[in-house]
Coordinates of C-alpha atoms in Angstrom, one line a residue:
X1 CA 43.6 -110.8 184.9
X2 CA 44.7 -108.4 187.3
X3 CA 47.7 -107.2 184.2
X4 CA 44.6 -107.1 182.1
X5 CA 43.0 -104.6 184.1
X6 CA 46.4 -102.6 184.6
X7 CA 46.8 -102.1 181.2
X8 CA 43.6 -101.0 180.4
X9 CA 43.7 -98.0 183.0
X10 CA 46.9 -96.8 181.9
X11 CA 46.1 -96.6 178.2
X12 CA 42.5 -95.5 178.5
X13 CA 43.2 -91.4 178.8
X14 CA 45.1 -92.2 175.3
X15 CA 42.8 -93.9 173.8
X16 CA 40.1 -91.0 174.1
X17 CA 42.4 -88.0 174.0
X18 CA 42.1 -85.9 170.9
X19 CA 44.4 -86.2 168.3
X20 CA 42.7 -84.0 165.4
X21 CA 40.9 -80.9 165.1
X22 CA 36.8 -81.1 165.6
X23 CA 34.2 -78.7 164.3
X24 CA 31.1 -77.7 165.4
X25 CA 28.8 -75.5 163.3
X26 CA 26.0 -73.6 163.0
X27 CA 25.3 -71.8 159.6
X28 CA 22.3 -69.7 160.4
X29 CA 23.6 -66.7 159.5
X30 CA 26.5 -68.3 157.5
X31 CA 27.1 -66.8 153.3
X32 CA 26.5 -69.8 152.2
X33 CA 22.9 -70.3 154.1
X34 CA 20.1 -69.9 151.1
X35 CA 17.6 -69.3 154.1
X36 CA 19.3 -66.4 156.3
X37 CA 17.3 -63.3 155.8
X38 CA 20.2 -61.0 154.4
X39 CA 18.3 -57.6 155.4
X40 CA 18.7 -58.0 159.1
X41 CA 22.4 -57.2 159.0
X42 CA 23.0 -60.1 162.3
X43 CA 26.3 -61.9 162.5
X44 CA 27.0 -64.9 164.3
X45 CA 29.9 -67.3 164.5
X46 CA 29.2 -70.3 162.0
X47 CA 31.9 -72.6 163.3
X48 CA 33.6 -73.4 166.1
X49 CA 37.4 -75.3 165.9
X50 CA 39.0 -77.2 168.8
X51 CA 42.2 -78.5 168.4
X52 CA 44.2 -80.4 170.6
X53 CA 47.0 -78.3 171.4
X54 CA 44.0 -76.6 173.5
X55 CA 43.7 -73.4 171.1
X56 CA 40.4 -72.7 169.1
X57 CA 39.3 -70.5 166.6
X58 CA 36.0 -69.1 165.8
X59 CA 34.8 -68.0 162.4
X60 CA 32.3 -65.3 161.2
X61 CA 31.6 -66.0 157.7
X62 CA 28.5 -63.6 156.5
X63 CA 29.6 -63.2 152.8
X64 CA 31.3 -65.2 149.9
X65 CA 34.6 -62.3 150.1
X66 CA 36.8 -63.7 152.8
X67 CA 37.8 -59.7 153.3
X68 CA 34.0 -59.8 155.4
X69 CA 35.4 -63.1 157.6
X70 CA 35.3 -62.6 161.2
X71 CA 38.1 -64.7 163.4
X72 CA 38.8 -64.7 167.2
X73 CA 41.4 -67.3 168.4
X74 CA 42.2 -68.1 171.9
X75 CA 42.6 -70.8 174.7
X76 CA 40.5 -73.3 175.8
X77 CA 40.4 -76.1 178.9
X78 CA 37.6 -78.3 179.9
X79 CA 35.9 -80.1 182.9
X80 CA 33.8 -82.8 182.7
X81 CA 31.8 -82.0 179.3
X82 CA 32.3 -77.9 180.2
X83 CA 34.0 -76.1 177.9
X84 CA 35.9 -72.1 178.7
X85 CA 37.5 -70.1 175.6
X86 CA 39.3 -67.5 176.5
X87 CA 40.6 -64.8 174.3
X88 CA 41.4 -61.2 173.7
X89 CA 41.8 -58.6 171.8
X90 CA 42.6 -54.8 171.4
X91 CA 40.2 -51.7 171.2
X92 CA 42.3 -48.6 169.6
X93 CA 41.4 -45.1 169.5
X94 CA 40.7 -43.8 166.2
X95 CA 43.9 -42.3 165.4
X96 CA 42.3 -39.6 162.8
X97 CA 38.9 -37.4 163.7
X98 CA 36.9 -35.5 161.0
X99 CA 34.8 -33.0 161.2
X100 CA 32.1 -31.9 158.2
X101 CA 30.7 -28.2 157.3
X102 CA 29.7 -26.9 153.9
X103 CA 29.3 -24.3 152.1
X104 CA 27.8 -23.2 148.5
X105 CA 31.0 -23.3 147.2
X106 CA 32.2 -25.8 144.3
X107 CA 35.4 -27.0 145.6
X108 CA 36.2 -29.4 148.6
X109 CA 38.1 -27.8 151.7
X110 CA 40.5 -30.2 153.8
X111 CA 41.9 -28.8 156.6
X112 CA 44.5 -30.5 158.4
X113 CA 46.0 -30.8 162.0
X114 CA 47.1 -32.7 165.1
X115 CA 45.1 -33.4 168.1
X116 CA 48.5 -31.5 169.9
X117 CA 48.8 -28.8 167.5
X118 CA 52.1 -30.1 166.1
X119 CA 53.7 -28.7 163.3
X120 CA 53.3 -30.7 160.0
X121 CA 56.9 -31.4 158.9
X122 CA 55.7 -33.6 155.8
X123 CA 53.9 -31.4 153.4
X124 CA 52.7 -34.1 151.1
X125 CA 49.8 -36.2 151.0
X126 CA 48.0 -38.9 148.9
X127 CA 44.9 -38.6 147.5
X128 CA 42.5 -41.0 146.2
X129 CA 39.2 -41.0 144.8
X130 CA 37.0 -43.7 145.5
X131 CA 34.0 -44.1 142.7
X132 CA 30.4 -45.7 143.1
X133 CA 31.2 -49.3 142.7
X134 CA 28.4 -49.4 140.0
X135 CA 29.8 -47.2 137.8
X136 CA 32.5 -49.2 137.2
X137 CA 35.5 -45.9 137.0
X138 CA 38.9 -46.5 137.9
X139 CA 40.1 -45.1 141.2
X140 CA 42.3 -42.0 140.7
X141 CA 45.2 -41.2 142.9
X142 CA 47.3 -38.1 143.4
X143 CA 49.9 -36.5 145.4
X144 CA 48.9 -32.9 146.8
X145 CA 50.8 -30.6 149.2
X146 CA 49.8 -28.5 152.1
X147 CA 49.4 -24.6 152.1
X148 CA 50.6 -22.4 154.4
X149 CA 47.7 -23.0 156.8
X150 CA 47.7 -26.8 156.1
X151 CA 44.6 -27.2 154.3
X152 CA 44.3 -28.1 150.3
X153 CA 41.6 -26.8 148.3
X154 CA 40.0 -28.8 145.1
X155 CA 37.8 -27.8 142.7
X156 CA 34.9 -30.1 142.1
X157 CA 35.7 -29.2 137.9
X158 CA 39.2 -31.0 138.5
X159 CA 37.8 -33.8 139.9
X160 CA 36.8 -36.6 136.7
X161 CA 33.5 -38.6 137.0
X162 CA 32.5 -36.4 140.2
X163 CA 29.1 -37.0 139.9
X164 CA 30.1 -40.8 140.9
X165 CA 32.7 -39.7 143.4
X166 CA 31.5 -41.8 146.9
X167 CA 34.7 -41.2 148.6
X168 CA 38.0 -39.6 149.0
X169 CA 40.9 -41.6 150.8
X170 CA 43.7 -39.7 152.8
X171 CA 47.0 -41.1 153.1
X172 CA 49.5 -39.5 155.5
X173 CA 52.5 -40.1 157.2
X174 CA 53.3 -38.6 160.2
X175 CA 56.6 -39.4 160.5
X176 CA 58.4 -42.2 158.5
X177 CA 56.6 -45.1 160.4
X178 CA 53.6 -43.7 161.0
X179 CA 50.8 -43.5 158.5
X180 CA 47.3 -42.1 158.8
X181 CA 44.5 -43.5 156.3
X182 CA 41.2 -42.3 156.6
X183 CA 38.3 -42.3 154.1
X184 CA 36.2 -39.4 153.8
X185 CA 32.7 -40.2 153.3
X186 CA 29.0 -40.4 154.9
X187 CA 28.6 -43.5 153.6
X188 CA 28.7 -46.8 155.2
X189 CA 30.9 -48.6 152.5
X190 CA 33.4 -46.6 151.2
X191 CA 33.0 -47.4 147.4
X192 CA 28.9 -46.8 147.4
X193 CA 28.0 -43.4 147.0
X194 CA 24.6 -42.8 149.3
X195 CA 25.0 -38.9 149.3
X196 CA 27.3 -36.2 148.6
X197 CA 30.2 -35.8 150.6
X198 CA 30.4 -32.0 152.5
X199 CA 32.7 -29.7 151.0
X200 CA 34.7 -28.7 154.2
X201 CA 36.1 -31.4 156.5
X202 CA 38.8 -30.8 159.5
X203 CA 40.9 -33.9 159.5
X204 CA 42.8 -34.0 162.8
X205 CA 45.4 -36.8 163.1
X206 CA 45.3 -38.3 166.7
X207 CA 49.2 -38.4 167.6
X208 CA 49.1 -41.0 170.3
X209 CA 45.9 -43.1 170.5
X210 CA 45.1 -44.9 173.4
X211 CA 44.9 -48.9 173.5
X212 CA 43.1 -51.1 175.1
X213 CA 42.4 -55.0 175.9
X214 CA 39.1 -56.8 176.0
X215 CA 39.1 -60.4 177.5
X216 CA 36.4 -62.3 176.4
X217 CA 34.9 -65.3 178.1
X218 CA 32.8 -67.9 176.4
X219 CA 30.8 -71.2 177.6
X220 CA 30.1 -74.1 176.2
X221 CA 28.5 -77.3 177.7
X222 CA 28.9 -80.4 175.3
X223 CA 25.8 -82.9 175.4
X224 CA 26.9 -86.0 173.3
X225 CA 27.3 -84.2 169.5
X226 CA 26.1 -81.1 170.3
X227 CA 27.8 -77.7 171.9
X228 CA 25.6 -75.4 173.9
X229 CA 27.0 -72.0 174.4
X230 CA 25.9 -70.9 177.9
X231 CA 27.4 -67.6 178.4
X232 CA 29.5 -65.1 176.8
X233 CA 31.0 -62.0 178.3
X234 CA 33.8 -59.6 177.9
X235 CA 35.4 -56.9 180.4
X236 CA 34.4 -53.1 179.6
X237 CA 36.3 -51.0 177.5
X238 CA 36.2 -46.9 177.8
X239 CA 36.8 -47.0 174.0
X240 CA 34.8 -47.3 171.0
X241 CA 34.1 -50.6 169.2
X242 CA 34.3 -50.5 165.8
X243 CA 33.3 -54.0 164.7
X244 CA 30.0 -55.3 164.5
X245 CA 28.7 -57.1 167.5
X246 CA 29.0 -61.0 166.7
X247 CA 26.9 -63.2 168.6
X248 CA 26.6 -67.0 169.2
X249 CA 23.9 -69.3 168.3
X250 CA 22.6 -71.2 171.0
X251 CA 23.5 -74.7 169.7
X252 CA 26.6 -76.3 167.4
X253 CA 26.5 -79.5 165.7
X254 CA 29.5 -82.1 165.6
X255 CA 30.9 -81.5 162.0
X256 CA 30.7 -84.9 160.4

């Protein structure tokens, strides 16, 4: 009896341990939710991944395009039925700046320069044009050079479709590994024109942005199939956040 009870003690902790990935979800604000009211622009995770080599990973999924997905991935440990993710990530400086004016003019003005008034050894520089996504127009690239005071000048006439034209994407490399993209516009999306875009913009190239990390700390307290997130908090950054703020819903459901 007593071998009986032996054995049982040593193999319990096995016997529960987890040996395959579990999922708890919440799709309120999930793509595929027929019910989430699209117009409020809130995102929230939609499930939650545990695995058993103690990592996780959280998903954002607000539309069918897997380019709109939203992961963070991290660590997790637990006591009792309390769960802590931990994770990071980093906050970067936007490493180009513009600046918009106009004039009555009929030609767009890019100027270009460094945030340390370095000289401009390449002269080159891509050019695309990015067209209303509704009007259904090819994007048209080309390769311009600089002047003599580092600007480029185009005429609205050489421009085709400009009527549709919703934005123009720079492509520039400061030195051979490092390349500055930045899409002119006063748009949200880059491919839907909303209004015109100014004639004169100053694009200044940041030559050493600044970094940062955020640690992230989340919550969760399991109740039998369901996941309650508690808390969620993150350390301050002095930098700008880019992304959309994603949020948690209060509850997760055992994925079945």
């Amino acid at each position: 009896m007593n071998l009986k009870i032996l054995i049982l003690i040593l193999f319990t902790p096995f016997l529960f341990a987890q040996e395959e990935p579990v999922v708890y979800e919440n799709d309120a604000k999930a793509y595929y939710n027929e019910n989430y009211n699209w117009d409020s622009n809130e995102l929230s995770f939609c499930d939650l991944t545990i695995s058993p080599d103690s990592t996780f990973s959280f998903y954002c999924r607000p539309n069918i395009s897997c380019w709109t997905w939203f992961e963070i991935k991290g660590n997790w440990k637990k006591e009792n039925n309390i769960y802590t993710f931990l994770s990071q990530y980093e906050v970067s400086e936007n490493n180009t700046r513009l600046t918009f004016n106009k004039d009555l003019t009929k030609k767009y003005l890019l100027k270009f320069r460094t945030d340390k008034k370095s000289e401009l050894k390449n002269r080159n520089i891509k050019i695309e044009y990015i067209y209303d996504y509704d009007a259904k127009i090819d994007d048209v690239e080309k390769t311009m050079r600089f002047d003599s005071n580092n600007s480029i000048e185009i005429p609205f006439k050489e421009i085709p479709n400009h009527k549709k034209l919703a934005s123009i994407k720079i492509e520039y490399y400061l030195s051979e590994s490092e390349k500055r993209y930045v899409y002119i516009t006063e748009g949200k999306t880059v491919n839907e024109k909303e209004k015109d875009i100014p004639n004169i913009v100053e694009i200044e190239f940041v030559e050493k942005p600044l970094n940062e990390i955020v640690y992230r700390t989340t919550i969760g307290k399991l109740e039998g199939e369901k996941l309650e997130i508690i808390s969620n908090v993150k350390t301050k950054t002095s930098l700008s956040e880019n992304l959309n703020e994603i949020s948690f819903e209060k509850y997760y459901e055992l994925r079945k």
